[in-house]
Short mmCIF file of C-alpha atoms and ligand atoms in Angstrom, two decimals:
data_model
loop_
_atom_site.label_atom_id
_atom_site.label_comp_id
_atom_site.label_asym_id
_atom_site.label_seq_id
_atom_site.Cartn_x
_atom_site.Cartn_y
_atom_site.Cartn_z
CA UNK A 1127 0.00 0.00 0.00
CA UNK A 1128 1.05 3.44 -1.00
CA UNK A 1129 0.99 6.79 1.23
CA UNK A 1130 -0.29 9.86 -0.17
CA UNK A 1131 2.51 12.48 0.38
CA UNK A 1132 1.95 14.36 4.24
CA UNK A 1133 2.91 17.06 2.85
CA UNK A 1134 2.54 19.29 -1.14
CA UNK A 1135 5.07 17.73 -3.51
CA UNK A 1136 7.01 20.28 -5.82
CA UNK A 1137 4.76 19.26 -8.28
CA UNK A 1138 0.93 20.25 -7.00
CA UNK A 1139 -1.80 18.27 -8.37
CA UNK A 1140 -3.88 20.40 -10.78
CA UNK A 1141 -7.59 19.08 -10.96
CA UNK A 1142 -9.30 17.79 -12.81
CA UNK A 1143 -7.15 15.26 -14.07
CA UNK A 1144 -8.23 13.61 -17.05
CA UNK A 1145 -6.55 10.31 -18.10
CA UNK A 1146 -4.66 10.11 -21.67
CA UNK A 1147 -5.41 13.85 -21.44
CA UNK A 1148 -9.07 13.29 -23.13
CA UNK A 1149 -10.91 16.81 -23.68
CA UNK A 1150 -7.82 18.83 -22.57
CA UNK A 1151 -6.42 21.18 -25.20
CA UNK A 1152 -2.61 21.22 -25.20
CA UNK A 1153 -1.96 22.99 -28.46
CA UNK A 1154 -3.20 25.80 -30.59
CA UNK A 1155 -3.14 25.09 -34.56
CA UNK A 1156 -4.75 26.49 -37.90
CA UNK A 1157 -4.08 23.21 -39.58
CA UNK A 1158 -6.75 20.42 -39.40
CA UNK A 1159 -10.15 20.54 -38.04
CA UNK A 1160 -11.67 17.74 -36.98
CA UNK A 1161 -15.96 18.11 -36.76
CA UNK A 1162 -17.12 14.60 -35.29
CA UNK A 1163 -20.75 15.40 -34.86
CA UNK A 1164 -21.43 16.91 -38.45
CA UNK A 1165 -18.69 14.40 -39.81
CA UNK A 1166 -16.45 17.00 -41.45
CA UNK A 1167 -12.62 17.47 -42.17
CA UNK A 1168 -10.88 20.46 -43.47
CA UNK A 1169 -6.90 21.39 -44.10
CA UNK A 1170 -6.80 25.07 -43.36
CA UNK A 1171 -10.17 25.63 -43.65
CA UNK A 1172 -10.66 23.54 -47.17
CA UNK A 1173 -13.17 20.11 -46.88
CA UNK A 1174 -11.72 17.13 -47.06
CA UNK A 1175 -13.79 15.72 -50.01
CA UNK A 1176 -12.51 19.04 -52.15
CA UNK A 1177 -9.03 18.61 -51.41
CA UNK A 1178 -9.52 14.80 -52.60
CA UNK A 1179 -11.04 15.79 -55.64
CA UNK A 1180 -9.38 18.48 -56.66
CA UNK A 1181 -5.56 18.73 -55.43
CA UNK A 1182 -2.97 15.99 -54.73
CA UNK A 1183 -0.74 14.58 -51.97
CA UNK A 1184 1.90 17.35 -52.64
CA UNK A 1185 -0.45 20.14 -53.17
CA UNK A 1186 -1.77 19.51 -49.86
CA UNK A 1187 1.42 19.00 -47.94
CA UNK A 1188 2.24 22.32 -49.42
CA UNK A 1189 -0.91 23.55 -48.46
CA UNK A 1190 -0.16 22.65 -44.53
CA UNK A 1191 3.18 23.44 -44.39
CA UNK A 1192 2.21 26.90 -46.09
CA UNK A 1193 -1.11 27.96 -45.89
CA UNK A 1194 -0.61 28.74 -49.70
CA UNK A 1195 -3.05 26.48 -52.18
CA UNK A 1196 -0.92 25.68 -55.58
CA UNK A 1197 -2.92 22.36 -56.94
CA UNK A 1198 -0.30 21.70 -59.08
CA UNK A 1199 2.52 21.44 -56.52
CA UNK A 1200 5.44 18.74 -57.83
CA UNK A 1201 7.38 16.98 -55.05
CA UNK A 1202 9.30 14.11 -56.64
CA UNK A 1203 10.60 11.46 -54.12
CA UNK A 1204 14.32 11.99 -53.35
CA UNK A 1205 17.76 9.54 -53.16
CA UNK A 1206 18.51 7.39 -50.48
CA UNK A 1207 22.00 8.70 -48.50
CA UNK A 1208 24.35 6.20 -48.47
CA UNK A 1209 24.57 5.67 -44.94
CA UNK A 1210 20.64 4.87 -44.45
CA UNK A 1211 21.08 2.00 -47.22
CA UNK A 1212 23.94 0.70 -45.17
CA UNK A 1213 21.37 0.61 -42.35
CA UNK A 1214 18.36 -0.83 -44.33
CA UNK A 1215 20.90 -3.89 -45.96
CA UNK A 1216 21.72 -4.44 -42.12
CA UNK A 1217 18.00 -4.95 -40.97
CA UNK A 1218 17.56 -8.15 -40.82
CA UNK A 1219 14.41 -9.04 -43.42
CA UNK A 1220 11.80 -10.04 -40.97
CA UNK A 1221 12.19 -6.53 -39.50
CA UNK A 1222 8.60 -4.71 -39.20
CA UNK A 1223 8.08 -1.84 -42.13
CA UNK A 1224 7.67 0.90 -38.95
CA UNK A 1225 10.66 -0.05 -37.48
CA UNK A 1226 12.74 0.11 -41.00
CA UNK A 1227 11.05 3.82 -41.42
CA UNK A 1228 12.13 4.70 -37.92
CA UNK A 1229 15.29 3.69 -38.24
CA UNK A 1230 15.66 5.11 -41.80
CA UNK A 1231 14.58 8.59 -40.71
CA UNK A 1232 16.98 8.50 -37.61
CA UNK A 1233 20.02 7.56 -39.76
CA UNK A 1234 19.04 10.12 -42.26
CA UNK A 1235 18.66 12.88 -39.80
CA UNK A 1236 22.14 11.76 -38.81
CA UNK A 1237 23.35 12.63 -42.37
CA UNK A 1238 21.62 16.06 -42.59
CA UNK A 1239 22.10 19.61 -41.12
CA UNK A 1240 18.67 20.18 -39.63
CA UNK A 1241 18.86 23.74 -38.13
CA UNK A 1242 16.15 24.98 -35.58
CA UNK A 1243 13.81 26.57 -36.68
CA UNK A 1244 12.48 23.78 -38.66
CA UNK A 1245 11.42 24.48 -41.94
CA UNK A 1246 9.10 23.65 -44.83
CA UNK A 1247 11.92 22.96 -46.74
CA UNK A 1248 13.27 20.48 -44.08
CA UNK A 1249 9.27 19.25 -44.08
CA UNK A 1250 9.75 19.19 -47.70
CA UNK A 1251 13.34 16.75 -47.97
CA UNK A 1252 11.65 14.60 -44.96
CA UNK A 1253 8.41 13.92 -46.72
CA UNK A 1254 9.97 13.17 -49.99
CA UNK A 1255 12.85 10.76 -48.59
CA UNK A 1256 10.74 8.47 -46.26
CA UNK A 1257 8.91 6.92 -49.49
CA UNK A 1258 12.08 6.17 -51.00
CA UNK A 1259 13.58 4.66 -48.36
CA UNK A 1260 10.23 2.27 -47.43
CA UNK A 1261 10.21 1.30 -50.88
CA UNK A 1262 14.33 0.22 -50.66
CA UNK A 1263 13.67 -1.63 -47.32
CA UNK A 1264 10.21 -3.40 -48.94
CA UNK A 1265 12.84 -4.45 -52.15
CA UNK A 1266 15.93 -5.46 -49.98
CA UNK A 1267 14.01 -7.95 -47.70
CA UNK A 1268 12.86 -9.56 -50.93
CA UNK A 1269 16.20 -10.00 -52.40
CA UNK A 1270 15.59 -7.66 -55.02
CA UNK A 1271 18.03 -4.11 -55.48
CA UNK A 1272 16.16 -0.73 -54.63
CA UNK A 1273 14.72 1.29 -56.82
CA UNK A 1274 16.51 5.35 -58.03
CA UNK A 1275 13.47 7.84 -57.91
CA UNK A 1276 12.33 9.33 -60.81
CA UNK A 1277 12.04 13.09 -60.59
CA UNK A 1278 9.26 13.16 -63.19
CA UNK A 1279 6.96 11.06 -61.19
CA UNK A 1280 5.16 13.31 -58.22
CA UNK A 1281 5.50 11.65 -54.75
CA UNK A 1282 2.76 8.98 -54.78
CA UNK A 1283 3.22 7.46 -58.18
CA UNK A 1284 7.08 7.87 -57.35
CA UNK A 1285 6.41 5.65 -53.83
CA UNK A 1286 4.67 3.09 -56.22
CA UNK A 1287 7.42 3.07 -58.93
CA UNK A 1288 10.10 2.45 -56.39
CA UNK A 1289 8.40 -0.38 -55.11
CA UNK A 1290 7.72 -2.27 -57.96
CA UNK A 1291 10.00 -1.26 -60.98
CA UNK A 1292 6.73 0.09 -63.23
CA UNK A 1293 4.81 3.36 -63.20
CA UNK A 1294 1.53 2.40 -62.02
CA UNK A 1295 -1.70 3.71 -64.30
CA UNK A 1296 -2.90 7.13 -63.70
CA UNK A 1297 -5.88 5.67 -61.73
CA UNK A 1298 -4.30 3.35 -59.14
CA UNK A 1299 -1.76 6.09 -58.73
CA UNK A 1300 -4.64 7.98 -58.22
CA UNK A 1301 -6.47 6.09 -55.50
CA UNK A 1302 -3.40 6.06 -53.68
CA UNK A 1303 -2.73 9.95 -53.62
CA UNK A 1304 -6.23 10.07 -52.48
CA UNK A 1305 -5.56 8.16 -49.55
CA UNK A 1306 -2.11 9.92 -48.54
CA UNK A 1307 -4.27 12.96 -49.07
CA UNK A 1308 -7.25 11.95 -46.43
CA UNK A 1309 -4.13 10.19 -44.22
CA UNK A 1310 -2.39 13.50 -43.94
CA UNK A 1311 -3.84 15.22 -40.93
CA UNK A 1312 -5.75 14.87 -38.34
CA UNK A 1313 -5.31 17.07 -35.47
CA UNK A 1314 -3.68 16.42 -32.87
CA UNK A 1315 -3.76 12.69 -32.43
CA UNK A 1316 -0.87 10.85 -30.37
CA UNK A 1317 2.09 10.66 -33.04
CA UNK A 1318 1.35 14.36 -33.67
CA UNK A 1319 1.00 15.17 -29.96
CA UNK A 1320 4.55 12.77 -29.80
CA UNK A 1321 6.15 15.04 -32.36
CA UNK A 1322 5.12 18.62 -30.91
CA UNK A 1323 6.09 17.52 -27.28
CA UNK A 1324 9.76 16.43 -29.52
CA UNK A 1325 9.71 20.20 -30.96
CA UNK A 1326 9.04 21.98 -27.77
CA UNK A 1327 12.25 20.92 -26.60
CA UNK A 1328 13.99 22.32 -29.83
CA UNK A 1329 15.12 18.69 -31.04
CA UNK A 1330 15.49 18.56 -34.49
CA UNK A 1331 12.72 17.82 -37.22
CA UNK A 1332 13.98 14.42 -37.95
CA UNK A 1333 14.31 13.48 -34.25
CA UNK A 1334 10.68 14.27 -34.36
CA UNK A 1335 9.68 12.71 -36.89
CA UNK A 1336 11.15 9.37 -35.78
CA UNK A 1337 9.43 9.33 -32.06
CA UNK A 1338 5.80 10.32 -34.30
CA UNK A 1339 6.51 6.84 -36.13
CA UNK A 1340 7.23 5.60 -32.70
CA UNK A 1341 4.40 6.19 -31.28
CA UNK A 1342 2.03 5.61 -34.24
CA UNK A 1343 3.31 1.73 -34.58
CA UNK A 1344 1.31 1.09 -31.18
CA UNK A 1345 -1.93 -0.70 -32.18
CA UNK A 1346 -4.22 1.85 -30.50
CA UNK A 1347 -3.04 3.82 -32.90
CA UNK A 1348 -5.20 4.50 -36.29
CA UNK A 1349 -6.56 1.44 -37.03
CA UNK A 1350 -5.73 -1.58 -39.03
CA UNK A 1351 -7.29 -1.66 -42.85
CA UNK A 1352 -5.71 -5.04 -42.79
CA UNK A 1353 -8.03 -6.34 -40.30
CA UNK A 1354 -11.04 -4.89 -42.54
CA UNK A 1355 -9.27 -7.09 -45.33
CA UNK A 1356 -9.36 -9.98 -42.95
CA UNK A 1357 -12.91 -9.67 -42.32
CA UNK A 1358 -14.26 -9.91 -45.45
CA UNK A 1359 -12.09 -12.78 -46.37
CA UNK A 1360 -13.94 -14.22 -43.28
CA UNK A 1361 -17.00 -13.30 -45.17
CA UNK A 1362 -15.84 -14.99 -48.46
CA UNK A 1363 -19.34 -13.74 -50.54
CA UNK A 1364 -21.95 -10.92 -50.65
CA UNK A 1365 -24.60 -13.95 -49.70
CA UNK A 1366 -23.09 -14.23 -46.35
CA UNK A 1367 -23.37 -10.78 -45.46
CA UNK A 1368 -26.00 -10.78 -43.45
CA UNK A 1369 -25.23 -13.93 -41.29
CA UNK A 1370 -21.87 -13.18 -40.51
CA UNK A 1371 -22.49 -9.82 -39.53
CA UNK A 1372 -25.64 -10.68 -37.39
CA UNK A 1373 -23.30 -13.94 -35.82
CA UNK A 1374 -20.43 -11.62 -35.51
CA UNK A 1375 -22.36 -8.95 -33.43
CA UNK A 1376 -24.09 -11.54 -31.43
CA UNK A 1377 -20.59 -13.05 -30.35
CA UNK A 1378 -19.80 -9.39 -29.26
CA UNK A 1379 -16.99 -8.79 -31.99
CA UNK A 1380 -16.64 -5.35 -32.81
CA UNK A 1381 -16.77 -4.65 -36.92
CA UNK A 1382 -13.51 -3.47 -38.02
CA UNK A 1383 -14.19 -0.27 -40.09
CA UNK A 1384 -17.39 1.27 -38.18
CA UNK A 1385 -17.56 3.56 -35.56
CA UNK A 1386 -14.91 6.26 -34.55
CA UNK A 1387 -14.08 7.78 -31.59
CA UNK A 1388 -14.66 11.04 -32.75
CA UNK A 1389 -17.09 10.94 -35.64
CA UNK A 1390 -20.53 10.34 -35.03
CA UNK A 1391 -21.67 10.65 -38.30
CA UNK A 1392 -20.02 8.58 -41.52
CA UNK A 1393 -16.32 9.42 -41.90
CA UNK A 1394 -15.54 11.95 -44.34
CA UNK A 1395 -12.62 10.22 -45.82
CA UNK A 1396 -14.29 7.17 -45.82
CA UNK A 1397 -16.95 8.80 -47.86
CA UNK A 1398 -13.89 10.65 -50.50
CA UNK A 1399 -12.06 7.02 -50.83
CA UNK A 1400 -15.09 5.25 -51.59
CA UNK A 1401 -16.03 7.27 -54.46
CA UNK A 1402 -12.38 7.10 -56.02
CA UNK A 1403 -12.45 3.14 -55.14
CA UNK A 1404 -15.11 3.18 -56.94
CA UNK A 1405 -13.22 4.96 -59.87
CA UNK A 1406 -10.38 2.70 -60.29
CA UNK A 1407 -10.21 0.96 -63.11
CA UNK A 1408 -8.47 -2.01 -61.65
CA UNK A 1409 -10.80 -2.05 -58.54
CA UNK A 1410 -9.99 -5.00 -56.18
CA UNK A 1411 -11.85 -8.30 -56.73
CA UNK A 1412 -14.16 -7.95 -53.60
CA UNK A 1413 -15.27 -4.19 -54.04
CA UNK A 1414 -18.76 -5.75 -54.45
CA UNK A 1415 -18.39 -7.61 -51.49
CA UNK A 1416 -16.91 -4.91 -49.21
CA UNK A 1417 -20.55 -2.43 -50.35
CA UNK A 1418 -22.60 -4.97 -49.51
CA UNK A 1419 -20.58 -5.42 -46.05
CA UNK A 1420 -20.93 -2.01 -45.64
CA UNK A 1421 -24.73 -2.33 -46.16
CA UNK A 1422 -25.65 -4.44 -44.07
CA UNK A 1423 -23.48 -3.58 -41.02
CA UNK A 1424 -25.10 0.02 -41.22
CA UNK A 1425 -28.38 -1.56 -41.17
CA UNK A 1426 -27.74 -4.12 -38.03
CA UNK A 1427 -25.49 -1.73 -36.35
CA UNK A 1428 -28.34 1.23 -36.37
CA UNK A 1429 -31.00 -1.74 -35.17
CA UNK A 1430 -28.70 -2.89 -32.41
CA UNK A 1431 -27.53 0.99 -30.97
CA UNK A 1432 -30.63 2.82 -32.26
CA UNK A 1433 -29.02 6.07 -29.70
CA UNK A 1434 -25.42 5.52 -30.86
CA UNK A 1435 -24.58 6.24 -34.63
CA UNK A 1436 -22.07 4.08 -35.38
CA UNK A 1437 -20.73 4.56 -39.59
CA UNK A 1438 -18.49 3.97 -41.67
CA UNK A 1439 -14.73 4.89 -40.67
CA UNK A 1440 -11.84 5.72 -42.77
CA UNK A 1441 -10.30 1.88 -42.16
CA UNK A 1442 -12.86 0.47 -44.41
CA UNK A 1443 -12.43 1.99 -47.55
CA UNK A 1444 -8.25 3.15 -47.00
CA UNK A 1445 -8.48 -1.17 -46.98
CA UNK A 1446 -9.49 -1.37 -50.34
CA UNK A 1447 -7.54 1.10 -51.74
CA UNK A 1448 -4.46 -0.07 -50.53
CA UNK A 1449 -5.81 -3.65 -51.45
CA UNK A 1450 -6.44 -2.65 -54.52
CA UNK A 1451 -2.88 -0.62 -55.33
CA UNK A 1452 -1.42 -3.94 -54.61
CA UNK A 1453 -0.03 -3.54 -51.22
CA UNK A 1454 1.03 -6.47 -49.09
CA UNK A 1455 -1.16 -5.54 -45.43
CA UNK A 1456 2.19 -5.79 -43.79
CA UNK A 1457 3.43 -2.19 -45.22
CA UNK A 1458 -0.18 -0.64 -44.79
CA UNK A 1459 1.12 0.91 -41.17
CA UNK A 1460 3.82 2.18 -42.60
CA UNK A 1461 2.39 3.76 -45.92
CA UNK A 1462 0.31 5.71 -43.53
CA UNK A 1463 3.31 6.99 -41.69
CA UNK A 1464 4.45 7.85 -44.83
CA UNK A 1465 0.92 9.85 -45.32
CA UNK A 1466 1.18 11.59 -41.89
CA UNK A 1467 4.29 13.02 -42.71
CA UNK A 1468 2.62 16.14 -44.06
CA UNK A 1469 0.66 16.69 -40.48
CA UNK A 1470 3.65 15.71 -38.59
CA UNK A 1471 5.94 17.57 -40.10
CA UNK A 1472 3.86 21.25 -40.50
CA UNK A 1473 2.72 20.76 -36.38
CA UNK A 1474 6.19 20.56 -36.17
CA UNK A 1475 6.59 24.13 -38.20
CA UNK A 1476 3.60 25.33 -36.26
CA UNK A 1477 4.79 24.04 -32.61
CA UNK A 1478 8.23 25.64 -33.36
CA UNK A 1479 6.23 28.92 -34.70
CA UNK A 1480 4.80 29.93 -31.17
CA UNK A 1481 7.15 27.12 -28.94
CA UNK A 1482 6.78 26.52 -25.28
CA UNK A 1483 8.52 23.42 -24.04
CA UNK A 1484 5.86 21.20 -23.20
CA UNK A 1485 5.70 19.96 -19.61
CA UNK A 1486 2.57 18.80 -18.31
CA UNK A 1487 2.74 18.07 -14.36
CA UNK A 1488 1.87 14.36 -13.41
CA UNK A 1489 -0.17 13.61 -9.67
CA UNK A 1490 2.28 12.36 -7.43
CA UNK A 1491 0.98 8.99 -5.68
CA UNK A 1492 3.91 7.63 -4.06
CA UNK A 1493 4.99 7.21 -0.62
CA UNK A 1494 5.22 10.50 1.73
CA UNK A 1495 8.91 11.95 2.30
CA UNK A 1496 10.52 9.28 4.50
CA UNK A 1497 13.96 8.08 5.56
CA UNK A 1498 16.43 5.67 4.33
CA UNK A 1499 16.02 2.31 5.86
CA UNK A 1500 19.51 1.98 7.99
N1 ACO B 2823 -18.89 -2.96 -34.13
C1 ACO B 2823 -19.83 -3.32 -33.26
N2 ACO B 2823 -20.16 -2.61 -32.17
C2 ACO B 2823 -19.50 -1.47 -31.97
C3 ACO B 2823 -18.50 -1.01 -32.84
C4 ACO B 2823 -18.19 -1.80 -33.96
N3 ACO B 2823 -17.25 -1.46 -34.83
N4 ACO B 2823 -17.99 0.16 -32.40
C5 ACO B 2823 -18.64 0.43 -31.27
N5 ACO B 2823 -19.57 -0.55 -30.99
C6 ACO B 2823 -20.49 -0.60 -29.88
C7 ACO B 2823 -19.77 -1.05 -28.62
O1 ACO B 2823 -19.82 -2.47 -28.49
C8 ACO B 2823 -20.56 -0.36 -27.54
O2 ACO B 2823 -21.73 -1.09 -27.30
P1 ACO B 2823 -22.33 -1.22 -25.79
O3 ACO B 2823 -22.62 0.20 -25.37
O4 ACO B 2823 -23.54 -2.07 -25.99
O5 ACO B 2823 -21.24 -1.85 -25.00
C9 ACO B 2823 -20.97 0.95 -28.21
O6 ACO B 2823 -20.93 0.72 -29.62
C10 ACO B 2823 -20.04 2.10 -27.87
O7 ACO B 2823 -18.69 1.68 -28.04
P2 ACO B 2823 -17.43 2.44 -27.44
O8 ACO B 2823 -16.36 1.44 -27.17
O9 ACO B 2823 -17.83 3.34 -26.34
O10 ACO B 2823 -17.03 3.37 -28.65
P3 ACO B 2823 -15.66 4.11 -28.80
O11 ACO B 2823 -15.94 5.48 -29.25
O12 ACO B 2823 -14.84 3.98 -27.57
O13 ACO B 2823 -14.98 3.25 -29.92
C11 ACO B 2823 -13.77 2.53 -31.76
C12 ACO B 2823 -14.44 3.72 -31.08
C13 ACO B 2823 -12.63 2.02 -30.85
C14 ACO B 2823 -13.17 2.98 -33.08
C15 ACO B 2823 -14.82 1.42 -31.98
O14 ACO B 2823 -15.90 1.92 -32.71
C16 ACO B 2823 -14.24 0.18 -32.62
O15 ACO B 2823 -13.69 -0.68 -31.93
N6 ACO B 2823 -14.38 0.04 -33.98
C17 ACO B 2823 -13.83 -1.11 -34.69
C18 ACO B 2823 -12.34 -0.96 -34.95
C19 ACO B 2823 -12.02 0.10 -36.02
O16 ACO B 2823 -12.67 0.20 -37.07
N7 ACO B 2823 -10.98 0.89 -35.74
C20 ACO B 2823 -10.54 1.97 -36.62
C21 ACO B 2823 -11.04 3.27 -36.09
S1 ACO B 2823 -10.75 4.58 -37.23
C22 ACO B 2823 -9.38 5.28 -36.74
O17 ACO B 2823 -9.00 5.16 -35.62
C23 ACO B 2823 -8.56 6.05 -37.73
#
């Protein structure tokens, strides 16, 4: 049994306390906005849907890291250094695709001169070398030599061309933009909280970077698409639906891909991927199946908590997308990393804008003051 301290500690309890820091604000930003009732995103003010539809993955980094909206914003993916390929050919190939990024970004922010302030230009490199260097660590542990970007090819198509040797047709390349685009922000969730807290200290943009990929490999983190692909290979055809879902709820599983935390209302990048899903030209084999998933869980969800909307989240559809692109599930974690560089990296601009070292107090529960035992 512990004491409560006799006396004040140094550090008085400030009330109310509120675990995981739930409803507190600890930052100030002009970046995303998060609406969970009305189930709406913007960037800077712009919906989510809009930015899908009309812009790309590096017109909206720009757009965060510079509140300036130039839709036809090129940023290429950029070389490997030297000294992070050492690193990648030393991972051994059963290494996780977060842990490869993480150490990729360390290494390379051991190879750069990353000044404080950090920059959008330092946003810029960071952003455009993680792809590259996923790619060369997704090649390597498959015996196969990485891939040189190709400065004609704008991020997301470059990502998919150093993966697999071939440009990929304008509308996979597309689907896949779309979901970097909806993956890029979304306030300030725990890799981006990670990342500030890193800034407020004055530690480098890389450094910050690396703990944000840190912290977003825990599982609470995001989600898991590949567990949406799981569960409709569990369902196997659109005439199971209903059964499975109705046996699945019974059994008290939870449906990966429906509700959110936040959004009470269908996810608005759920909403943006399905309609470019439904675009592709090469959509994945069980498209059908996944709308008629959808469908039905809607319908038995709303019948079994008729006072608790529970939709469609961004999982679902970010699953067939990167399904369909032709991702293995094991690099979905880290493609969204990749995605959330843009956030990451302009909280880090904005943190370092207006900085105060962040330094919450904690509630002391320990034993009172007391002496050495003799
Ligand atoms: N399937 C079935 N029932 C559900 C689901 C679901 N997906 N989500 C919530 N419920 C039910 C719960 O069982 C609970 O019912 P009860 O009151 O009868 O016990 C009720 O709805 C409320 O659930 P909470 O746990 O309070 O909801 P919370 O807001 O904490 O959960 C969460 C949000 C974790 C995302 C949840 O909806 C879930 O587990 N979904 C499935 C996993 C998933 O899709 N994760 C990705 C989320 S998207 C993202 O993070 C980017």
């Amino acid at each position: 049994m512990t004491d409560r301290p006799s006396k004040a500690p140094a550090e008085a309890p400030t009330y109310p306390y509120s675990p995981g820091l739930e409803g507190v604000p600890a930052a100030e930003t002009a970046l995303g906005y998060v609406d969970g009732a009305a189930g709406r995103l913007t960037y800077r003010g712009y919906r989510i849907g809009d930015l899908v539809e009309r812009g790309s993955y590096p017109a909206v980094a720009n757009l965060l890291w510079t509140g300036d909206w130039e839709p036809k914003h090129h940023l290429p993916t950029s070389a490997v250094p030297d000294a992070v390929m050492t690193a990648l050919r030393a991972l051994p190939t059963s290494a996780k695709p977060m842990d490869a990024l993480r150490t990729a970004v360390s290494v390379w922010g051991a190879t750069q001169v990353l000044d404080w302030p950090p920059t959008a230009e330092q946003a810029r490199a960071i952003t455009a070398f993680s792809p590259s260097a996923l790619a060369a660590f997704a090649r390597l542990r498959q015996g196969l030599e990485p891939i040189e970007p190709d400065p004609d090819l704008d991020l997301v198509p470059g990502y998919l061309y150093q993966l697999t040797g071939a440009r990929a047709d304008a509308s996979t390349a597309r689907a896949l933009d779309a979901y970097f685009v909806v993956g890029a922000e979304h306030g300030l969730n725990a890799s981006t909280f990670a990342a500030r807290v890193i800034t407020s200290t004055r530690s480098d943009i890389a450094s910050a970077v690396g703990g944000a990929i840190g912290a977003m490999k825990g599982p609470l983190h995001g989600g898991a698409p590949s567990e949406v692909v799981e569960q409709l290979h569990k369902v196997g055809s659109p005439e199971r639906a209903e059964q499975w879902v109705r046996d699945a709820i019974d059994r008290g599983e939870r449906l990966m891909g429906f509700g959110h935390r936040v959004y009470r209302a269908y996810d608005p990048r759920a909403a943006a991927l399905r309609k470019v899903v439904e675009a592709m030209d090469n959509k994945p084999d069980w498209l059908d199946l996944a709308i008629k998933v959808e469908d039905v869980a809607l319908r038995v969800l709303a019948e079994k908590h008729p006072d608790r909307p529970l939709k469609t989240n961004v999982e679902y559809y970010a699953a067939a997308v990167l399904q369909g692109v032709g991702l293995t599930p094991d690099l979905f974690p880290a493609t969204f990393a990749l995605a959330r560089h843009a956030g990451w990296t302009a909280h880090i601009i904005e943190q370092a804008a207006d900085n105060r070292l962040i330094r919450p107090n904690a509630i002391y529960t320990g034993p009172a003051e007391r002496d050495l035992p003799v």
